[in-house]
PDB file of N, CA, C and O in Angstrom:
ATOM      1  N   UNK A 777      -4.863   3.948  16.708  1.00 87.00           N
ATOM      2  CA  UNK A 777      -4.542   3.530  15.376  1.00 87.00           C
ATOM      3  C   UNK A 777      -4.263   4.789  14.551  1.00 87.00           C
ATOM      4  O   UNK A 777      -5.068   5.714  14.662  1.00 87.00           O
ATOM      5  N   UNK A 778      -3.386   4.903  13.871  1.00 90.00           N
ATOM      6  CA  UNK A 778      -3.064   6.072  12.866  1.00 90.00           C
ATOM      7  C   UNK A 778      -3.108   6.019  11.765  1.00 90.00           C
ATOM      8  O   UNK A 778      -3.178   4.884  11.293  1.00 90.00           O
ATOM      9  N   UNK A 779      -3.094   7.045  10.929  1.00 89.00           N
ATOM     10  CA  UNK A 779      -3.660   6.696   9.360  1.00 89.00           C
ATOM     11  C   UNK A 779      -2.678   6.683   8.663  1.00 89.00           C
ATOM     12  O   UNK A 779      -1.879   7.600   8.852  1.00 89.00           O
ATOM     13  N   UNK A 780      -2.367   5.680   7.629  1.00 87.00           N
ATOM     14  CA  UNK A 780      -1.465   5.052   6.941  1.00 87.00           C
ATOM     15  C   UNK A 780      -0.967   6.149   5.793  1.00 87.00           C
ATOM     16  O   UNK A 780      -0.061   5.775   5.048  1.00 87.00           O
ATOM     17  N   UNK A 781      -1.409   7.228   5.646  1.00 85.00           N
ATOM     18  CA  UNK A 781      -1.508   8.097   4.498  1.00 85.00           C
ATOM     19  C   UNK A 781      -1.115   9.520   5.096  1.00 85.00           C
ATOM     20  O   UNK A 781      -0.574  10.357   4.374  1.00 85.00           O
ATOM     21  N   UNK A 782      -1.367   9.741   6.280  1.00 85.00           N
ATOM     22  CA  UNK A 782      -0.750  11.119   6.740  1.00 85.00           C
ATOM     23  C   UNK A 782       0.045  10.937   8.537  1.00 85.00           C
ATOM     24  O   UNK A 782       0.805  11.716   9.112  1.00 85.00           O
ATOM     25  N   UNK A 783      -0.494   9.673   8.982  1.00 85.00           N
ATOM     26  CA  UNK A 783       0.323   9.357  10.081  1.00 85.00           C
ATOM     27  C   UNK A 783      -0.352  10.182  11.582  1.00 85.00           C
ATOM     28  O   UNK A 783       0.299  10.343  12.614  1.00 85.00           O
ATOM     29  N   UNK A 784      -1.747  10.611  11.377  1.00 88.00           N
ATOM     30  CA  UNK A 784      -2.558  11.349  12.532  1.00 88.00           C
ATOM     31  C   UNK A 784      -3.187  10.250  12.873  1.00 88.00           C
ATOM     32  O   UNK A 784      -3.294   9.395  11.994  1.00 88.00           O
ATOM     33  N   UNK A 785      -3.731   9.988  14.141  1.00 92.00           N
ATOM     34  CA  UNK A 785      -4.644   9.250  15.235  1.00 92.00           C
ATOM     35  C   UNK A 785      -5.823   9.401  14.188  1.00 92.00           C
ATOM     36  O   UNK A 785      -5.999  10.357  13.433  1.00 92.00           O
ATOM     37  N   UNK A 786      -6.683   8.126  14.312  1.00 91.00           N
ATOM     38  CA  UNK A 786      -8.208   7.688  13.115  1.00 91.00           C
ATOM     39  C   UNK A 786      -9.311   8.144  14.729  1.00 91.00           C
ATOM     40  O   UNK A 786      -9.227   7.380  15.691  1.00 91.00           O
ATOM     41  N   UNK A 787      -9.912   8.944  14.787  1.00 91.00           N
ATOM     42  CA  UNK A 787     -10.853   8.849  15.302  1.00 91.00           C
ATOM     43  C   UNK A 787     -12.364   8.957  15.013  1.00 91.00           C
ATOM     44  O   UNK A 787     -12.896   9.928  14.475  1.00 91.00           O
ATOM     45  N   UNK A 788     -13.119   7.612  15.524  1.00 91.00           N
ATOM     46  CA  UNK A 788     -14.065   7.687  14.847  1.00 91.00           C
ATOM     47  C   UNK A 788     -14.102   6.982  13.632  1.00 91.00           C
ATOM     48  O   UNK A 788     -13.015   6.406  13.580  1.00 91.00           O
ATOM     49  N   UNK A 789     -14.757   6.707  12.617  1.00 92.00           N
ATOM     50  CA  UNK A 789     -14.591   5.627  11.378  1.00 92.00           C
ATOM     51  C   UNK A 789     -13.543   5.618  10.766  1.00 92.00           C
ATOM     52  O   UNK A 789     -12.896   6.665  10.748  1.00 92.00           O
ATOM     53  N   UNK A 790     -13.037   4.443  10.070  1.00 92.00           N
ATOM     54  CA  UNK A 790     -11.773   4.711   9.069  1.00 92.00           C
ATOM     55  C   UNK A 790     -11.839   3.361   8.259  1.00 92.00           C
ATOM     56  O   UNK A 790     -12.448   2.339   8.577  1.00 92.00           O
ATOM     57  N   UNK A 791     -11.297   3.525   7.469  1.00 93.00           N
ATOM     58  CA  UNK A 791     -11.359   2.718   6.114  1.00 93.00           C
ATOM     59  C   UNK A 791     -10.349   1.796   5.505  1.00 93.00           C
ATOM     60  O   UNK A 791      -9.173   2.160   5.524  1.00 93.00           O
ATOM     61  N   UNK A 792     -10.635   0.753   5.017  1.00 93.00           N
ATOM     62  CA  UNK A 792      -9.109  -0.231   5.153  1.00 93.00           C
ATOM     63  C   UNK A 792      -9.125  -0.420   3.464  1.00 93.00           C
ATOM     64  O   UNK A 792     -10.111  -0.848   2.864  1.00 93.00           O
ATOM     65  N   UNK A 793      -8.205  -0.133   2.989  1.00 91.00           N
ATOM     66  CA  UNK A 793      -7.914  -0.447   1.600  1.00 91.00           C
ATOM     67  C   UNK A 793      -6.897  -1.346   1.718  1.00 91.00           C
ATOM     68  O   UNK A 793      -6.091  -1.472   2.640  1.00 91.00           O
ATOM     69  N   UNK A 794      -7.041  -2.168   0.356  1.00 92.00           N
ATOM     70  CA  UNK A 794      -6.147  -3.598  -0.004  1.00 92.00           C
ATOM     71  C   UNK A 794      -4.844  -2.790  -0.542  1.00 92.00           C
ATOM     72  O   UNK A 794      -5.066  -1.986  -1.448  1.00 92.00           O
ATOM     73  N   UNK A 795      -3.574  -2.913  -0.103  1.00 87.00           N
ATOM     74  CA  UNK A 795      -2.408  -2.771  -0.993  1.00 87.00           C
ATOM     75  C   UNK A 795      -1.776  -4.180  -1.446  1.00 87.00           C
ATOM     76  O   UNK A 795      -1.756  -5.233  -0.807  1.00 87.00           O
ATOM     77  N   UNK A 796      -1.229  -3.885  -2.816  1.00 84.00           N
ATOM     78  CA  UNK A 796      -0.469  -4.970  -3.019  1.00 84.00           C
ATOM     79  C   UNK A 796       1.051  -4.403  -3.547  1.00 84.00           C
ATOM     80  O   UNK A 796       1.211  -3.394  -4.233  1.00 84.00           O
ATOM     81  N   UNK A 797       2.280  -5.438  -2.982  1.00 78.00           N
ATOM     82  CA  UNK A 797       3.275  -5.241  -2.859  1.00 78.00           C
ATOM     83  C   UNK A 797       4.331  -6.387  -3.597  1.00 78.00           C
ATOM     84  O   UNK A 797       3.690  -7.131  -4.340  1.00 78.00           O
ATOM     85  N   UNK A 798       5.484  -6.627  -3.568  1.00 81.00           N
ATOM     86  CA  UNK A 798       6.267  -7.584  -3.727  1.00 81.00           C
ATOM     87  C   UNK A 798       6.395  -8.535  -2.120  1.00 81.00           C
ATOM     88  O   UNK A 798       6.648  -9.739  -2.140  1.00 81.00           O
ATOM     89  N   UNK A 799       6.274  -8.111  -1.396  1.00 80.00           N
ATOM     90  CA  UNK A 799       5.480  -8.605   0.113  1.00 80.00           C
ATOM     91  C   UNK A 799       4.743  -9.269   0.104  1.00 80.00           C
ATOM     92  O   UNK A 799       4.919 -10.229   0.853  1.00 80.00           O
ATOM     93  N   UNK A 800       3.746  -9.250  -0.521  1.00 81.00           N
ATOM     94  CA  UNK A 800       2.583  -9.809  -0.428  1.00 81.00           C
ATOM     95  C   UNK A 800       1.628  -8.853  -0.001  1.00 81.00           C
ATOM     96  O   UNK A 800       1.971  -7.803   0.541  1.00 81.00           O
ATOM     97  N   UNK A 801       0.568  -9.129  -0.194  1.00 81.00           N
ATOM     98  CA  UNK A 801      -1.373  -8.550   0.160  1.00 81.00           C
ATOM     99  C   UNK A 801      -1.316  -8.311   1.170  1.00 81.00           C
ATOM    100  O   UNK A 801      -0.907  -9.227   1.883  1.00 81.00           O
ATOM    101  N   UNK A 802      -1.686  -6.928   1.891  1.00 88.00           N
ATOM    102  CA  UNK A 802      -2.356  -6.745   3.062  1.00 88.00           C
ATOM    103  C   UNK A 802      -3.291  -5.385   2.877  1.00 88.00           C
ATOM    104  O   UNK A 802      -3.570  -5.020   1.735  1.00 88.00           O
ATOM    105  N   UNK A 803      -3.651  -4.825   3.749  1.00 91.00           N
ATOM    106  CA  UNK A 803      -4.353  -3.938   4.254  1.00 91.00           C
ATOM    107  C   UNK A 803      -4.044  -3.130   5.086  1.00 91.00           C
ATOM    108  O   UNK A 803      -3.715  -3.477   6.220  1.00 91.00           O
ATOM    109  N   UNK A 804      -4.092  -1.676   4.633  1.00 90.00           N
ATOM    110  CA  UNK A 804      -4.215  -0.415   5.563  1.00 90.00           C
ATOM    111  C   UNK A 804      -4.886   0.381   5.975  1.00 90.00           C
ATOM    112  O   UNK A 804      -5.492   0.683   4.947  1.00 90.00           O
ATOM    113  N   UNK A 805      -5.326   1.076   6.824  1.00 92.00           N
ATOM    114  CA  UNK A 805      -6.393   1.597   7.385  1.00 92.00           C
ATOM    115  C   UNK A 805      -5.775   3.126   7.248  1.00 92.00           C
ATOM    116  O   UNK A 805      -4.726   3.550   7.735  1.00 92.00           O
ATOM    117  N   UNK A 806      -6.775   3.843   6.413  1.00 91.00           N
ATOM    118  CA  UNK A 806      -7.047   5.344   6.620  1.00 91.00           C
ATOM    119  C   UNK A 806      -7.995   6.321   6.867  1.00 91.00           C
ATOM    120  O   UNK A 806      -9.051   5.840   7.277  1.00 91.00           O
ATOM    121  N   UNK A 807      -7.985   7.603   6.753  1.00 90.00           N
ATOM    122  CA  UNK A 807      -9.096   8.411   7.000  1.00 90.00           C
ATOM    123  C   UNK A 807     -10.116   7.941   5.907  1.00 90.00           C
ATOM    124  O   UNK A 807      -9.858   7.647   4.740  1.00 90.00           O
ATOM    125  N   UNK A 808     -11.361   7.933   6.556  1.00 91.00           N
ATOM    126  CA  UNK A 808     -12.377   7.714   5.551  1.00 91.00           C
ATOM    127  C   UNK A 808     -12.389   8.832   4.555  1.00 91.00           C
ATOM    128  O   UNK A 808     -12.838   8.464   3.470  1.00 91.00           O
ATOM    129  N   UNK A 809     -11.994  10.210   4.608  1.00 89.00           N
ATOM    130  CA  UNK A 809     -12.162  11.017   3.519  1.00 89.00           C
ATOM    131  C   UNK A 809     -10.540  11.436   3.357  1.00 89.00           C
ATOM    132  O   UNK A 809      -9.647  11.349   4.199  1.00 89.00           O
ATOM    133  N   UNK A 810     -10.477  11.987   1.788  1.00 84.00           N
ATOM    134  CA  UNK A 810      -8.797  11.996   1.351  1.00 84.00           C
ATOM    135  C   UNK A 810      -8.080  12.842   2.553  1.00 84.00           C
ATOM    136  O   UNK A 810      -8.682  13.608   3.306  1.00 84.00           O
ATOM    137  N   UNK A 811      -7.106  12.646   2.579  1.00 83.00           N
ATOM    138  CA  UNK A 811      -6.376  13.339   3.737  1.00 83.00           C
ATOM    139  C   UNK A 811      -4.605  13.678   3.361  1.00 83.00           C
ATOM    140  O   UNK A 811      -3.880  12.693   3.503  1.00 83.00           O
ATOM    141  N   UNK A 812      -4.046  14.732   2.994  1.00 76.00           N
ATOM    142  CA  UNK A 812      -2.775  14.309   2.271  1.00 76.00           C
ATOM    143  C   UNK A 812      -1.447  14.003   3.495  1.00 76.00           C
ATOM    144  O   UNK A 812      -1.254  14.120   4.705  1.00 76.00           O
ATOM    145  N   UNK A 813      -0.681  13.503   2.144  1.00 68.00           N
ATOM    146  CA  UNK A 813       0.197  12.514   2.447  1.00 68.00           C
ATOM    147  C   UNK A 813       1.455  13.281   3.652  1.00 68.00           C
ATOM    148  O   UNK A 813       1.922  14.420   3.640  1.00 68.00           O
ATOM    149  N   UNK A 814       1.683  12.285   4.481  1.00 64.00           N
ATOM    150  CA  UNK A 814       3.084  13.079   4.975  1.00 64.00           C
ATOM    151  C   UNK A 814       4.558  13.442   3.959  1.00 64.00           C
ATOM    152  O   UNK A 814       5.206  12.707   3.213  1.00 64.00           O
ATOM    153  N   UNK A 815       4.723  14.914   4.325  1.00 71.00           N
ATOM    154  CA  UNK A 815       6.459  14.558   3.683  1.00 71.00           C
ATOM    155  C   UNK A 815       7.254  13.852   4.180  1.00 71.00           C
ATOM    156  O   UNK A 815       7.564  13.690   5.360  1.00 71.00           O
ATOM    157  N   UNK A 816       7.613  13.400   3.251  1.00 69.00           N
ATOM    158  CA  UNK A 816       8.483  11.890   3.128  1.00 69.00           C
ATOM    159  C   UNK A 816      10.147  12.661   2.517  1.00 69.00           C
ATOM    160  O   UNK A 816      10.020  13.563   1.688  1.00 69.00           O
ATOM    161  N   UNK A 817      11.385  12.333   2.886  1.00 62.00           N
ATOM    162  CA  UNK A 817      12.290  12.726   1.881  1.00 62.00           C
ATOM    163  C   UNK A 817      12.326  11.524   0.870  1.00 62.00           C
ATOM    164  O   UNK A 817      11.570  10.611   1.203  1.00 62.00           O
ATOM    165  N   UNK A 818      12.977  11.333  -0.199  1.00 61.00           N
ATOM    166  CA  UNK A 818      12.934  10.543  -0.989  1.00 61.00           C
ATOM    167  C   UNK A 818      14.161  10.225  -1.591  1.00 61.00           C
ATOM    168  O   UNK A 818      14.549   9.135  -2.012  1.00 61.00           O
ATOM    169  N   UNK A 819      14.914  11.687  -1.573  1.00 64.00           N
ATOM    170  CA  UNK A 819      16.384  11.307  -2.232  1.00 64.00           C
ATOM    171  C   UNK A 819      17.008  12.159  -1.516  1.00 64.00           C
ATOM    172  O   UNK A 819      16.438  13.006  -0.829  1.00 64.00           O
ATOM    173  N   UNK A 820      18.316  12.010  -1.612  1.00 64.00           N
ATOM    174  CA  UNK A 820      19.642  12.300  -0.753  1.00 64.00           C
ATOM    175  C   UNK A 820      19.246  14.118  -1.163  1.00 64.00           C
ATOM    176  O   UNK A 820      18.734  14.501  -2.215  1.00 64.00           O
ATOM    177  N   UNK A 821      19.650  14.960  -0.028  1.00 67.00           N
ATOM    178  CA  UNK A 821      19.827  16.245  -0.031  1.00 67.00           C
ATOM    179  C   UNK A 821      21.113  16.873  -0.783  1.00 67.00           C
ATOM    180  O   UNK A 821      20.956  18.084  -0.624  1.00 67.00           O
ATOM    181  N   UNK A 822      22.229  16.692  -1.474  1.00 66.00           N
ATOM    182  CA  UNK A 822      22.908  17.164  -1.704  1.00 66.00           C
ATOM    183  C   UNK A 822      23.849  15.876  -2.344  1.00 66.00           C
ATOM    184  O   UNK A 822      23.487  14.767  -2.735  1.00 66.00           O
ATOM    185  N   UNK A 823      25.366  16.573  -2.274  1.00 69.00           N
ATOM    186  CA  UNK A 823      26.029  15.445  -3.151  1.00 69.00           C
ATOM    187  C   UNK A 823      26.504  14.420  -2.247  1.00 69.00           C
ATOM    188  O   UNK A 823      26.906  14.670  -1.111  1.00 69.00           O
ATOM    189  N   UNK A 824      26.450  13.164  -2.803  1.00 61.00           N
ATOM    190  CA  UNK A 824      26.934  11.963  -2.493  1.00 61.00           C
ATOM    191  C   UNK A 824      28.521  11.873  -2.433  1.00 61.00           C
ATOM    192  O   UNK A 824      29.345  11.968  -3.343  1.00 61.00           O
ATOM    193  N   UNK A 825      28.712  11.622  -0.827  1.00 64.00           N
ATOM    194  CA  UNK A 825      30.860  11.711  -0.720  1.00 64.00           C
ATOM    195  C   UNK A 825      30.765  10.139  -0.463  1.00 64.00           C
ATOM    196  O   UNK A 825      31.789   9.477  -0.294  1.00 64.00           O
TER     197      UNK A 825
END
């Protein structure tokens, strides 16, 4: 199982927090203590052709 917040293998305890979405309610499982986030890109690198 991997952690929803940085994307490493949970070994050992881990922790499921409620998200809510336009989806609907579920639950994700992360490291029990903060752990930071993966980089993510978010917007286009350069100009749009």
């Amino acid at each position: 199982m991997n952690c929803a917040r940085c994307d490493k293998p949970i070994k050992g305890t881990s922790e499921t927090i409620p998200i809510h979405s336009a989806s609907g309610a579920a639950e994700v499982v992360v490291h029990p203590v903060h752990c930071p986030a993966s980089r993510k890109q978010t917007a286009p690198d350069g100009p749009v052709r």
